[in-house]
Short mmCIF file of C-alpha atoms in Angstrom, two decimals:
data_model
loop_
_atom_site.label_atom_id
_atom_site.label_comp_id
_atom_site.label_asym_id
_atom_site.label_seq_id
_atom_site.Cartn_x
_atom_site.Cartn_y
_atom_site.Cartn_z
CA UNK A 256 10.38 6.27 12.03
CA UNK A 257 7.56 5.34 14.52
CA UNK A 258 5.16 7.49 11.93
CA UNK A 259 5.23 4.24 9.98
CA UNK A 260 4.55 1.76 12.49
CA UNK A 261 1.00 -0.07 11.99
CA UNK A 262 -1.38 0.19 9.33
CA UNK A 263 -0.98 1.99 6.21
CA UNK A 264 -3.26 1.88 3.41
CA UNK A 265 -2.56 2.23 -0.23
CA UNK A 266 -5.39 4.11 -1.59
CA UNK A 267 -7.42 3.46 -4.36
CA UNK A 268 -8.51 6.30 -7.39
CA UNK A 269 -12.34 6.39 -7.48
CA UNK A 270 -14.20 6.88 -10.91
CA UNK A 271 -17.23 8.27 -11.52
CA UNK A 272 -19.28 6.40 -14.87
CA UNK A 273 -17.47 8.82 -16.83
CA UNK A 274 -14.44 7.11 -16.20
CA UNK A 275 -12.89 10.40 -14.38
CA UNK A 276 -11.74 10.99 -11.02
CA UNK A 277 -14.14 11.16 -8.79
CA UNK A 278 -12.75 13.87 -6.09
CA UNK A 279 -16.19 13.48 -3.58
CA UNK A 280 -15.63 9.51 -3.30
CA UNK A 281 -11.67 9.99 -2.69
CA UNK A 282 -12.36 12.36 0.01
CA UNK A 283 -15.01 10.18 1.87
CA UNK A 284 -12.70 7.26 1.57
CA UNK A 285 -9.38 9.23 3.18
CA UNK A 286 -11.45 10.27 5.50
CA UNK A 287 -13.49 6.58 6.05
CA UNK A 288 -9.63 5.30 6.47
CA UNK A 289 -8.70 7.81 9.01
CA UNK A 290 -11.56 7.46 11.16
CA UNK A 291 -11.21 4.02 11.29
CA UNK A 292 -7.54 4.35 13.06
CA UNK A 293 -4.74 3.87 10.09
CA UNK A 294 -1.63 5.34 10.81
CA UNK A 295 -1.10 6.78 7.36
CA UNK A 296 -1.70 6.84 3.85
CA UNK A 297 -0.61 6.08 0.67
CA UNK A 298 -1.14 8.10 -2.22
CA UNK A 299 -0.20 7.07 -5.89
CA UNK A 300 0.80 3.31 -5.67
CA UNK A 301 -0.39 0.27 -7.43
CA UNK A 302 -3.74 0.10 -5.92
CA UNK A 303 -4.45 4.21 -7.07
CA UNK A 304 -3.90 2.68 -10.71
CA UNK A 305 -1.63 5.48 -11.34
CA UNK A 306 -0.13 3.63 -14.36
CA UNK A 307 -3.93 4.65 -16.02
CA UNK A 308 -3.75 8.13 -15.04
CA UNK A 309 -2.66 11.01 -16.54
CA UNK A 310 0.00 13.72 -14.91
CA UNK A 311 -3.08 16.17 -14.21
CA UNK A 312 -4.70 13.58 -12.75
CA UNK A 313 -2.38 12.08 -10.24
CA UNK A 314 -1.41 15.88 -10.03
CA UNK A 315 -5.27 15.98 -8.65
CA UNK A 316 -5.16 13.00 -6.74
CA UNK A 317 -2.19 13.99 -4.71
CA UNK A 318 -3.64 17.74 -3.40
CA UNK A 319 -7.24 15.88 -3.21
CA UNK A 320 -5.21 13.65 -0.81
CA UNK A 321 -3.84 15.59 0.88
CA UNK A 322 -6.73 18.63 1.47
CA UNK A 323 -8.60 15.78 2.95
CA UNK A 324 -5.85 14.27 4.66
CA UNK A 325 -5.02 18.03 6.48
CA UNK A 326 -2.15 16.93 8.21
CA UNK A 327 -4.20 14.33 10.55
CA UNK A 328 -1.98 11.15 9.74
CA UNK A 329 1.76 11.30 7.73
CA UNK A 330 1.03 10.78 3.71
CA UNK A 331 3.76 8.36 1.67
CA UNK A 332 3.80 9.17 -1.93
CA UNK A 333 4.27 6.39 -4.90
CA UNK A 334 7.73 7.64 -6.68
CA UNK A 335 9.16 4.94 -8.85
CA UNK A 336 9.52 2.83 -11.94
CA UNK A 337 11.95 1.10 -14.47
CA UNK A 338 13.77 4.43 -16.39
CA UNK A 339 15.86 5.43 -13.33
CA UNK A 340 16.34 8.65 -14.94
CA UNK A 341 13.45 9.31 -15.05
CA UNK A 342 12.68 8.74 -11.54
CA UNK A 343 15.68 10.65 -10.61
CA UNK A 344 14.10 13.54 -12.28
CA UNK A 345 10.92 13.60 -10.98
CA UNK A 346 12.21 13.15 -7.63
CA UNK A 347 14.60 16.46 -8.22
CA UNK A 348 11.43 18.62 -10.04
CA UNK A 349 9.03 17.45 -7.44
CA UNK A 350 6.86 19.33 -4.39
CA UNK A 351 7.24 16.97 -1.78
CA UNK A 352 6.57 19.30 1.12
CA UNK A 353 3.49 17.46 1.46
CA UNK A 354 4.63 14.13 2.57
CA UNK A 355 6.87 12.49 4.04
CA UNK A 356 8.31 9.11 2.68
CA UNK A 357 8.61 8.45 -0.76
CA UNK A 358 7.50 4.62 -1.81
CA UNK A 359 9.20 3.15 -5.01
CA UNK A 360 9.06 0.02 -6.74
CA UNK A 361 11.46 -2.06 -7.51
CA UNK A 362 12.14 -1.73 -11.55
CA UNK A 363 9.84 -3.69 -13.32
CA UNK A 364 10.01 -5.40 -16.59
CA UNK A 365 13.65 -4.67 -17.55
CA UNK A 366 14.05 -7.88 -14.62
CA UNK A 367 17.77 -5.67 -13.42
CA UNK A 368 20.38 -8.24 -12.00
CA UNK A 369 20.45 -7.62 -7.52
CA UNK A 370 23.54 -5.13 -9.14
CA UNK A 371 21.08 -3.22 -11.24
CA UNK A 372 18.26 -3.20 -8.43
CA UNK A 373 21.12 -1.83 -5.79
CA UNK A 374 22.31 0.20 -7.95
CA UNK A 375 18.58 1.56 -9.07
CA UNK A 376 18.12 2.93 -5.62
CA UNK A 377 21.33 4.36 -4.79
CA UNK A 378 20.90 6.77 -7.35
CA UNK A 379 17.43 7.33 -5.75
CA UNK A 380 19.07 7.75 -2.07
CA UNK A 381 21.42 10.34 -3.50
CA UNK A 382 18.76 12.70 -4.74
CA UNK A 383 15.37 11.80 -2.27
CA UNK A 384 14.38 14.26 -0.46
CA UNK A 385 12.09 12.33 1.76
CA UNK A 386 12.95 8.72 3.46
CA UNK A 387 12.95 5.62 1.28
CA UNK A 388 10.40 3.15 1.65
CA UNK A 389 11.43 -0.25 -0.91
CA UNK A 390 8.97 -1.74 -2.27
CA UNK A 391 9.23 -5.32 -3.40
CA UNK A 392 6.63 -7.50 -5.25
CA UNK A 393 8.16 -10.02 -7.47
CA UNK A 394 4.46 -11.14 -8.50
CA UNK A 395 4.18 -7.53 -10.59
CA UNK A 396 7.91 -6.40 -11.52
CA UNK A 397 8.99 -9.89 -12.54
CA UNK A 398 12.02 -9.76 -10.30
CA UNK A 399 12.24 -10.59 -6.66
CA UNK A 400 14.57 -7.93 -4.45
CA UNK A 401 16.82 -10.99 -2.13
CA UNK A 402 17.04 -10.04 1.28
CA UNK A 403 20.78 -9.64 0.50
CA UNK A 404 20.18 -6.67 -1.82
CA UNK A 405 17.79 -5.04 0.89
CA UNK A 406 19.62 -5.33 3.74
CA UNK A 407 23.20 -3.99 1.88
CA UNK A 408 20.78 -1.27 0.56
CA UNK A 409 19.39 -0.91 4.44
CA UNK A 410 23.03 -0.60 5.84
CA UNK A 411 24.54 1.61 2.91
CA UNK A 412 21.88 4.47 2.96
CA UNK A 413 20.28 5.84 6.12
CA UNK A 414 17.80 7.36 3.70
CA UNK A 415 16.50 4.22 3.04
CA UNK A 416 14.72 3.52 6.16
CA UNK A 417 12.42 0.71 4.95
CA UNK A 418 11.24 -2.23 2.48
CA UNK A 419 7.36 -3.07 1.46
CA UNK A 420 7.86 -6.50 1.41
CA UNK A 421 5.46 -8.17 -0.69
CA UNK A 422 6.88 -11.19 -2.30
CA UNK A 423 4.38 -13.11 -0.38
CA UNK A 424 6.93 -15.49 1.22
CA UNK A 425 6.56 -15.54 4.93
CA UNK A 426 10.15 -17.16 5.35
CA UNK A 427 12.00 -14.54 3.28
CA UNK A 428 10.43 -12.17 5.03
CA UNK A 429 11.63 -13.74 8.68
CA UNK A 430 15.23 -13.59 6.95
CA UNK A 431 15.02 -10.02 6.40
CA UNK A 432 13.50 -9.05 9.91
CA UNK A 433 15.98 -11.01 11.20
CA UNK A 434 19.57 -9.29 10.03
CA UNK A 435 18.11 -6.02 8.88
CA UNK A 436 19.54 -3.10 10.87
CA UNK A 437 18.02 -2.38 14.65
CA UNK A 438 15.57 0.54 13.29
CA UNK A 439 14.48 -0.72 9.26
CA UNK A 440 11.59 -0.73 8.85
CA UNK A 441 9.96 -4.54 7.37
CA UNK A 442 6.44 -3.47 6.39
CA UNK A 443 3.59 -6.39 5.16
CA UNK A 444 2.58 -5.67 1.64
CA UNK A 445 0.36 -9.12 1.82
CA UNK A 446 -2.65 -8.52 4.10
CA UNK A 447 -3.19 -12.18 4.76
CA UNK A 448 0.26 -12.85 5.97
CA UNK A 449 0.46 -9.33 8.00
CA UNK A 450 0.16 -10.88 11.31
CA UNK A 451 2.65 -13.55 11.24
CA UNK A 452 4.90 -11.07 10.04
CA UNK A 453 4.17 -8.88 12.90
CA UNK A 454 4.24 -11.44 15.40
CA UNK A 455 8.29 -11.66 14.15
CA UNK A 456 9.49 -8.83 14.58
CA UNK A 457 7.56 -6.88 11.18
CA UNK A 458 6.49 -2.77 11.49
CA UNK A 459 2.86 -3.32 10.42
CA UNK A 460 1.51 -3.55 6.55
CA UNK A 461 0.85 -0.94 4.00
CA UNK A 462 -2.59 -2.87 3.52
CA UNK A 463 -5.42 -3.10 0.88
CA UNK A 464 -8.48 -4.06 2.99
CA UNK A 465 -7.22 -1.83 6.06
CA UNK A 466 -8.86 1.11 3.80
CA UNK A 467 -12.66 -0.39 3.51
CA UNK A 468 -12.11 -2.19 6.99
CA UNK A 469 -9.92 0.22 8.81
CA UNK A 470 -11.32 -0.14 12.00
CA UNK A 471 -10.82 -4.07 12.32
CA UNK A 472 -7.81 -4.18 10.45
CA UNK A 473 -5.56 -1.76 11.91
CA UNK A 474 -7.05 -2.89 15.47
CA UNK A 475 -5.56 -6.52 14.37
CA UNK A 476 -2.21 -4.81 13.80
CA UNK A 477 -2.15 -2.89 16.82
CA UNK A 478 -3.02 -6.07 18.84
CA UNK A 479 0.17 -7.89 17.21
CA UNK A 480 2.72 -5.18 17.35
CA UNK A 481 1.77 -5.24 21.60
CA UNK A 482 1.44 -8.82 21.52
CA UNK A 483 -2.15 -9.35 22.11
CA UNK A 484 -2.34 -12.83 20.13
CA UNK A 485 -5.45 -14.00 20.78
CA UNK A 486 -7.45 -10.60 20.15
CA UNK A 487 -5.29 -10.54 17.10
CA UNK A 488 -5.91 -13.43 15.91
CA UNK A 489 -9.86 -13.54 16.73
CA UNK A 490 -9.79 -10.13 14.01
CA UNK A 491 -7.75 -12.02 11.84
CA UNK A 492 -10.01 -15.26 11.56
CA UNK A 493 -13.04 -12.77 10.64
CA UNK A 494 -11.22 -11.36 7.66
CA UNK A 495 -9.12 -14.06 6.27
CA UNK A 496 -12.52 -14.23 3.49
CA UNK A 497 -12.97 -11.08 2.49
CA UNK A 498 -8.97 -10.69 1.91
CA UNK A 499 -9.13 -13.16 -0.14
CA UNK A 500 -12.41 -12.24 -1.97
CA UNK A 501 -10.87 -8.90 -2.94
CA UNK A 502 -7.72 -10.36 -4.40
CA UNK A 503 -9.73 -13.10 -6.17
CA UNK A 504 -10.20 -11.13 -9.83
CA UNK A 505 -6.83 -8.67 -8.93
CA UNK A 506 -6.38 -5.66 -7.42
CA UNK A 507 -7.88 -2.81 -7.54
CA UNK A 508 -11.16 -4.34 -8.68
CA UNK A 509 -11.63 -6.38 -5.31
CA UNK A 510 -11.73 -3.15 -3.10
CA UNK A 511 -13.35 -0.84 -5.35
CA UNK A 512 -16.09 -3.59 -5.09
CA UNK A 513 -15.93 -2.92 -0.81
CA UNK A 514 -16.24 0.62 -1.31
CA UNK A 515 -19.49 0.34 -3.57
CA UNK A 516 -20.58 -2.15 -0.98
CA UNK A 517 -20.40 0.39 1.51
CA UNK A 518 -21.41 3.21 -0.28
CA UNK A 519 -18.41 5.25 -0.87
CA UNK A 520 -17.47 5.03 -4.55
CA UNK A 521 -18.43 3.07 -7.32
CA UNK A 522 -16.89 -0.32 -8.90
CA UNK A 523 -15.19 0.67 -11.57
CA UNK A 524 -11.76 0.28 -12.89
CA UNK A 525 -10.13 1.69 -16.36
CA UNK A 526 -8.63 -0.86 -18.95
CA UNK A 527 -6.79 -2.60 -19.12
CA UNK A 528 -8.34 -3.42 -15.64
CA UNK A 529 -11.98 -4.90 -15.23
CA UNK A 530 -14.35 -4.07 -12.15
CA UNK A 531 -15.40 -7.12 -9.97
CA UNK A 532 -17.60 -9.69 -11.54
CA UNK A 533 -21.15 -9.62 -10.32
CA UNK A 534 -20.37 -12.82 -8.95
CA UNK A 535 -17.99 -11.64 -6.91
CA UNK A 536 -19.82 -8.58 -5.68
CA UNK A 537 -22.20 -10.44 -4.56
CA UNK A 538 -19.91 -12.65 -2.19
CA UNK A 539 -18.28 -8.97 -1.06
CA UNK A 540 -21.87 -7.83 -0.20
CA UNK A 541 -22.24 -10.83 2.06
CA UNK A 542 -19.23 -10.10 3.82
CA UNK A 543 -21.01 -9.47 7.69
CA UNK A 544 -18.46 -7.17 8.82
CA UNK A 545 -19.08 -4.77 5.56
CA UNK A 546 -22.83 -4.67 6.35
CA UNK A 547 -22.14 -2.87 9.68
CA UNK A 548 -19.69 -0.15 8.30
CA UNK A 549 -21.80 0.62 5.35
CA UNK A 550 -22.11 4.32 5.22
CA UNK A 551 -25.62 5.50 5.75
CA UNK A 552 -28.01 7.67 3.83
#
C-alpha cells in the first residue's frame, strides 16, 4: 500500500455566498494540492463538511473530485458513521470504481464498547470493496479506538490495511506503530504531531494544512519518512503557527480562511459551523509562507 505513504489531504467543500458548492474553487484547490506534491486525496471526510451536505451534493463533490483529480494521484473516499447498516448499505449500492481506499470513522455518539467498535468494522471488511483505512478521533466520536482493538482489527482482516490515528496522543500512537502488523499502515491525523510520528516508524498524515501548504508540508513528510531530520524539522518549525492558527476556532473554518488568503475559495462555512473570525484571518494573512503561494491575478 505504498499509494498511501506521505501526505494526504482531506479536502475541504468550497461555498460560494450562496452557500452552494462552489465547483470552480474545488477544482483549483485539487489541483493547488496536487501541484504542490501530495500523494493523494481525500474526498468526503470531516474537513469536506459532508455531515452539511446533501446526497446530490457530495454526489457532486465526489465526480468534481475526481474530473479534476484525472487519475494523477490515488483518491480515498469518506464511507462511515454510527448506523452500521447503513454504512453496510451504502458500501454494497456504491460506485467505487473511482477510488481506491475507503476511510471510515469510528461510530460516533452511540460511544460502542472496543466489542461494538470491532465488531462495527468487521461487518464493514466483509462487504468493502476497496481497502480499509480506520479512522480514529476520540476528540469528535466521543470514544477512543485502544490500540488493542486496532491492531486485532489489523491482524483479523487483510482488508483493513490501515488506521487514521488522530487521538492526538503521541504515545498511543508509538504503541500502535510498534506491534501493528509489518505492512499497516499508522497514518497522522494531527498535523502538528505528524513528524514525530513519522520519525517512529508512522506512513505519513492525511493532513489539513498539507492542502493550502502542499508544497512545504508534504516536503516535511518526505524528509522524515527518508530520515532527513534536520530539513524536516527546519519545515516543521516554519509551520508549527499557522497549524495551530487554523485549528484555533475548529476545523474547517481555519483552512477555508488559507484558501481565501490565497485566493482560491472563499471563507465560508454552513451552520452549524462559523467561518474564521476576522481576527483570526488577519493572523492567517500574516502567515509569510501564505504570502508567497498566493495565487495570482
Amino acid at each position: 500500500m505504498s499509494k498511501f505513504l506521505g501526505t494526504g489531504v482531506a479536502l475541504v467543500t468550497p461555498f460560494r455566498e450562496d452557500l452552494s458548492v462552489d465547483v470552480d474553487a474545488l477544482i483549483s484547490i485539487v489541483n493547488h494540492a496536487i501541484n504542490g506534491g501530495v500523494e493523494y486525496l481525500v474526498v468526503l471526510g470531516t474537513t469536506a463538511e459532508s455531515a452539511t451536505l446533501s446526497i446530490e451534493e457530495k454526489q457532486l463533490v465526489k465526480q468534481t473530485i475526481i474530473n479534476a483529480n484525472n487519475g494523477r494521484v490515488p483518491l480515498v473516499v469518506g464511507v462511515g458513521g454510527n448506523n452500521t447498516a447503513e454504512v453496510v448499505n451504502e458500501l454494497q449500492t456504491s460506485d467505487l470504481s473511482d477510488f481506491d481506499a475507503i476511510l471510515s470513522v469510528s461510530p460516533y455518539y452511540n460511544k460502542p464498547t472496543q466489542e461494538g467498535i470491532y465488531q462495527h468494522f468487521k461487518a464493514i471488511a466483509a462487504v468493502s470493496p476497496l481497502p480499509i483505512i480506520l479512522y480514529n478521533v476520540p476528540g469528535r466520536t466521543g470514544s477512543n479506538v485502544l490500540p488493542k482493538t486496532i491492531i486485532r482489527l489489523a491482524n483479523d482482516f487483510k482488508n483493513i490495511i490501515g488506521v487514521k490515528e488522530a487521538a492526538g496522543d503521541i504515545v498511543q500512537a508509538m504503541k500502535l506503530i510498534k506491534d501493528k502488523p509489518k505492512d499497516f499502515l499508522v497514518i497522522s491525523g494531527d498535523d502538528m504531531i505528524t513528524l514525530p510520528m513519522v520519525l517512529v516508524g508512522g506512513a505519513g498524515v492525511i493532513s489539513v494544512i498539507g492542502q493550502g501548504l502542499p508544497k512545504e508540508f508534504s516536503s516535511m513528510v518526505r524528509y522524515a519518512l527518508r530520515g532527513n531530520l534536520d530539513d524536516a524539522n527546519h519545515i516543521h518549525f516554519q509551520l508549527m503557527d499557522i497549524i495551530e492558527y487554523i485549528f484555533e476556532e475548529g476545523n474547517p473554518a481555519g483552512i477555508k480562511a488559507v484558501f481565501e488568503t490565497l485566493g482560491l475559495s472563499t471563507a465560508l462555512t454552513r451552520l452549524p459551523l462559523m467561518p474564521a473570525s476576522e481576527t483570526l484571518k488577519s493572523k492567517i494573512r500574516s502567515f509569510p509562507l501564505l504570502a508567497t503561494n498566493k495565487i495570482k491575478g
